[in-house]
Amino acid sequence: MDRLAICPGSFDPVTFGHLDIIQRAAKVFDHIIVAVFNNQSKSPLFTVEERMELLKEATCSIPNVSVDSHSGLLMDYAREKEAQAIVRGLRAVSDFEYELQITSMNRKLNENVETFFIMTNNQYSFLSSSMVKEVAKYKANVSDLVPKVVEDALKEKFKSM
Ligand code: ADP
């Protein structure tokens, strides 16, 4: 049986930290669906469609990765896709409390889907989409933090702001 895992997140926008997690997960599972969830409380910069497009371009060289979006509960989506696992990245202790709460709730909702955590690559431990947006807004160089397509998309977004 093929092992399918979902990498859920806001990906607003995708960074090298996300890509590192996706690439490593893709070596362990047969197929990965990177699923964009719209977390309105985070006031996104990019639309869901834009985020999906950037993810598709950034992951096009990984054959067993596809990109999708969902607006409901992650566990309903996992059931619909018949996924066995959720993969999340962990950066620092500060991520732990939040992830523990979500994972406990998700297990209550669907105990057949296991959540796996991949530790961040040290070089990306302080990298987040929000930090990238913050510095890109002030025209700082983000080429070592995000793929070229994202760098260009950020320039375009902030051009008119
Ligand atoms: P969410 O809003 O669900 O936290 P994010 O887009 O911020 O979505 O993150 C998606 C996933 O990628 C999360 O599991 C997050 O911990 C992980 N992640 C984000 N940045 C990094 C990074 N630099 N290193 C490792 N994992 C990361």
GROMACS .gro file of C-alpha atoms and ligand atoms in nm:
model
  188
    1MET     CA    1   0.000   0.000   0.000
    2ASP     CA    2   0.130   0.345  -0.090
    3ARG     CA    3   0.207   0.567   0.208
    4LEU     CA    4   0.057   0.913   0.169
    5ALA     CA    5   0.142   1.204   0.397
    6ILE     CA    6   0.004   1.556   0.406
    7CYS     CA    7   0.227   1.858   0.479
    8PRO     CA    8  -0.027   2.122   0.588
    9GLY     CA    9   0.046   2.488   0.644
   10SER     CA   10  -0.014   2.848   0.549
   11PHE     CA   11   0.292   2.872   0.319
   12ASP     CA   12   0.252   3.250   0.295
   13PRO     CA   13   0.493   3.224   0.114
   14VAL     CA   14   0.692   2.899   0.090
   15THR     CA   15   1.049   2.929   0.224
   16PHE     CA   16   1.362   2.712   0.208
   17GLY     CA   17   1.266   2.592   0.558
   18HIS     CA   18   0.937   2.450   0.426
   19LEU     CA   19   1.109   2.302   0.121
   20ASP     CA   20   1.366   2.126   0.337
   21ILE     CA   21   1.085   1.956   0.535
   22ILE     CA   22   0.895   1.866   0.217
   23GLN     CA   23   1.207   1.719   0.051
   24ARG     CA   24   1.295   1.509   0.354
   25ALA     CA   25   0.936   1.387   0.397
   26ALA     CA   26   0.927   1.294   0.027
   27LYS     CA   27   1.215   1.050   0.087
   28VAL     CA   28   1.020   0.866   0.358
   29PHE     CA   29   0.667   0.857   0.214
   30ASP     CA   30   0.553   0.739  -0.130
   31HIS     CA   31   0.357   1.053  -0.191
   32ILE     CA   32   0.330   1.396  -0.025
   33ILE     CA   33   0.044   1.638  -0.065
   34VAL     CA   34   0.143   1.989   0.037
   35ALA     CA   35  -0.189   2.141   0.142
   36VAL     CA   36  -0.242   2.514   0.177
   37PHE     CA   37  -0.481   2.601   0.456
   38ASN     CA   38  -0.620   2.949   0.480
   39ASN     CA   39  -0.553   3.076   0.829
   40GLN     CA   40  -0.732   3.412   0.818
   41SER     CA   41  -0.609   3.504   1.165
   42LYS     CA   42  -0.262   3.539   1.008
   43SER     CA   43  -0.382   3.806   0.754
   44PRO     CA   44  -0.218   3.644   0.452
   45LEU     CA   45  -0.015   3.843   0.201
   46PHE     CA   46  -0.069   3.596  -0.085
   47THR     CA   47  -0.401   3.444  -0.192
   48VAL     CA   48  -0.441   3.068  -0.161
   49GLU     CA   49  -0.410   3.040  -0.542
   50GLU     CA   50  -0.087   3.242  -0.543
   51ARG     CA   51   0.059   3.035  -0.260
   52MET     CA   52  -0.029   2.713  -0.445
   53GLU     CA   53   0.130   2.839  -0.765
   54LEU     CA   54   0.453   2.931  -0.582
   55LEU     CA   55   0.458   2.592  -0.410
   56LYS     CA   56   0.403   2.412  -0.742
   57GLU     CA   57   0.697   2.593  -0.900
   58ALA     CA   58   0.918   2.541  -0.595
   59THR     CA   59   0.847   2.166  -0.576
   60CYS     CA   60   0.830   2.084  -0.948
   61SER     CA   61   1.155   1.886  -0.934
   62ILE     CA   62   1.026   1.648  -0.664
   63PRO     CA   63   0.822   1.387  -0.852
   64ASN     CA   64   0.619   1.249  -0.560
   65VAL     CA   65   0.494   1.587  -0.434
   66SER     CA   66   0.165   1.749  -0.533
   67VAL     CA   67   0.003   2.071  -0.416
   68ASP     CA   68  -0.355   2.125  -0.308
   69SER     CA   69  -0.562   2.347  -0.079
   70HIS     CA   70  -0.840   2.292   0.171
   71SER     CA   71  -1.057   2.525   0.372
   72GLY     CA   72  -1.201   2.289   0.633
   73LEU     CA   73  -1.059   2.066   0.904
   74LEU     CA   74  -0.725   1.898   0.837
   75MET     CA   75  -0.851   1.565   0.968
   76ASP     CA   76  -1.152   1.568   0.733
   77TYR     CA   77  -0.914   1.637   0.448
   78ALA     CA   78  -0.683   1.352   0.559
   79ARG     CA   79  -0.981   1.113   0.564
   80GLU     CA   80  -1.097   1.230   0.223
   81LYS     CA   81  -0.747   1.171   0.076
   82GLU     CA   82  -0.699   0.843   0.270
   83ALA     CA   83  -0.369   0.976   0.407
   84GLN     CA   84  -0.181   0.779   0.673
   85ALA     CA   85   0.019   1.067   0.811
   86ILE     CA   86   0.060   1.439   0.870
   87VAL     CA   87   0.411   1.585   0.858
   88ARG     CA   88   0.499   1.908   1.038
   89GLY     CA   89   0.827   2.084   1.093
   90LEU     CA   90   0.961   2.184   1.435
   91ARG     CA   91   1.191   2.481   1.467
   92ALA     CA   92   1.225   2.570   1.831
   93VAL     CA   93   1.075   2.495   2.169
   94SER     CA   94   0.829   2.773   2.097
   95ASP     CA   95   0.671   2.558   1.821
   96PHE     CA   96   0.627   2.264   2.056
   97GLU     CA   97   0.337   2.379   2.275
   98TYR     CA   98   0.125   2.481   1.975
   99GLU     CA   99   0.201   2.162   1.784
  100LEU     CA  100   0.127   1.947   2.087
  101GLN     CA  101  -0.217   2.104   2.125
  102ILE     CA  102  -0.306   2.067   1.758
  103THR     CA  103  -0.175   1.712   1.738
  104SER     CA  104  -0.370   1.606   2.047
  105MET     CA  105  -0.689   1.753   1.903
  106ASN     CA  106  -0.625   1.594   1.564
  107ARG     CA  107  -0.570   1.254   1.721
  108LYS     CA  108  -0.903   1.289   1.900
  109LEU     CA  109  -1.072   1.369   1.569
  110ASN     CA  110  -0.909   1.084   1.376
  111GLU     CA  111  -0.686   0.838   1.557
  112ASN     CA  112  -0.596   0.654   1.236
  113VAL     CA  113  -0.379   0.939   1.112
  114GLU     CA  114  -0.040   0.976   1.280
  115THR     CA  115   0.146   1.309   1.300
  116PHE     CA  116   0.521   1.305   1.240
  117PHE     CA  117   0.761   1.589   1.318
  118ILE     CA  118   1.078   1.666   1.131
  119MET     CA  119   1.336   1.880   1.307
  120THR     CA  120   1.438   2.187   1.116
  121ASN     CA  121   1.772   2.196   0.944
  122ASN     CA  122   1.988   2.416   1.173
  123GLN     CA  123   2.039   2.674   0.901
  124TYR     CA  124   1.663   2.735   0.884
  125SER     CA  125   1.576   2.729   1.252
  126PHE     CA  126   1.502   3.102   1.262
  127LEU     CA  127   1.334   3.116   0.923
  128SER     CA  128   0.961   3.182   0.900
  129SER     CA  129   0.729   3.321   0.632
  130SER     CA  130   0.646   3.617   0.854
  131MET     CA  131   1.012   3.709   0.896
  132VAL     CA  132   1.068   3.686   0.521
  133LYS     CA  133   0.768   3.916   0.457
  134GLU     CA  134   0.889   4.162   0.716
  135VAL     CA  135   1.235   4.200   0.565
  136ALA     CA  136   1.117   4.182   0.201
  137LYS     CA  137   0.885   4.474   0.273
  138TYR     CA  138   1.193   4.687   0.336
  139LYS     CA  139   1.357   4.561   0.013
  140ALA     CA  140   1.617   4.348   0.195
  141ASN     CA  141   1.775   4.061   0.004
  142VAL     CA  142   1.587   3.733   0.070
  143SER     CA  143   1.755   3.520  -0.198
  144ASP     CA  144   1.905   3.279   0.056
  145LEU     CA  145   1.571   3.237   0.236
  146VAL     CA  146   1.323   3.166  -0.044
  147PRO     CA  147   1.327   3.028  -0.401
  148LYS     CA  148   1.368   3.275  -0.689
  149VAL     CA  149   0.998   3.262  -0.787
  150VAL     CA  150   0.904   3.365  -0.434
  151GLU     CA  151   1.165   3.639  -0.427
  152ASP     CA  152   1.017   3.780  -0.748
  153ALA     CA  153   0.659   3.747  -0.621
  154LEU     CA  154   0.753   3.935  -0.301
  155LYS     CA  155   0.912   4.215  -0.503
  156GLU     CA  156   0.598   4.240  -0.712
  157LYS     CA  157   0.370   4.248  -0.404
  158PHE     CA  158   0.566   4.516  -0.226
  159LYS     CA  159   0.623   4.726  -0.536
  160SER     CA  160   0.278   4.879  -0.503
  161MET     CA  161   0.276   4.906  -0.123
  162ADP     P1  162   0.113   2.712   0.995
  162ADP     O1  163   0.036   2.840   0.983
  162ADP     O2  164   0.026   2.590   0.986
  162ADP     O3  165   0.209   2.706   1.110
  162ADP     P2  166   0.342   2.755   0.822
  162ADP     O4  167   0.337   2.784   0.676
  162ADP     O5  168   0.392   2.862   0.911
  162ADP     O6  169   0.198   2.706   0.859
  162ADP     O7  170   0.430   2.625   0.845
  162ADP     C1  171   0.397   2.501   0.784
  162ADP     C2  172   0.484   2.394   0.846
  162ADP     O8  173   0.621   2.416   0.812
  162ADP     C3  174   0.479   2.389   0.998
  162ADP     O9  175   0.488   2.255   1.039
  162ADP     C4  176   0.602   2.466   1.039
  162ADP    O10  177   0.649   2.426   1.167
  162ADP     C5  178   0.698   2.422   0.930
  162ADP     N1  179   0.805   2.520   0.911
  162ADP     C6  180   0.797   2.650   0.878
  162ADP     N2  181   0.917   2.709   0.870
  162ADP     C7  182   1.008   2.611   0.898
  162ADP     C8  183   1.150   2.604   0.908
  162ADP     N3  184   1.225   2.713   0.889
  162ADP     N4  185   1.207   2.485   0.940
  162ADP     C9  186   1.131   2.377   0.961
  162ADP     N5  187   0.997   2.374   0.954
  162ADP    C10  188   0.935   2.489   0.923
   0.00000   0.00000   0.00000
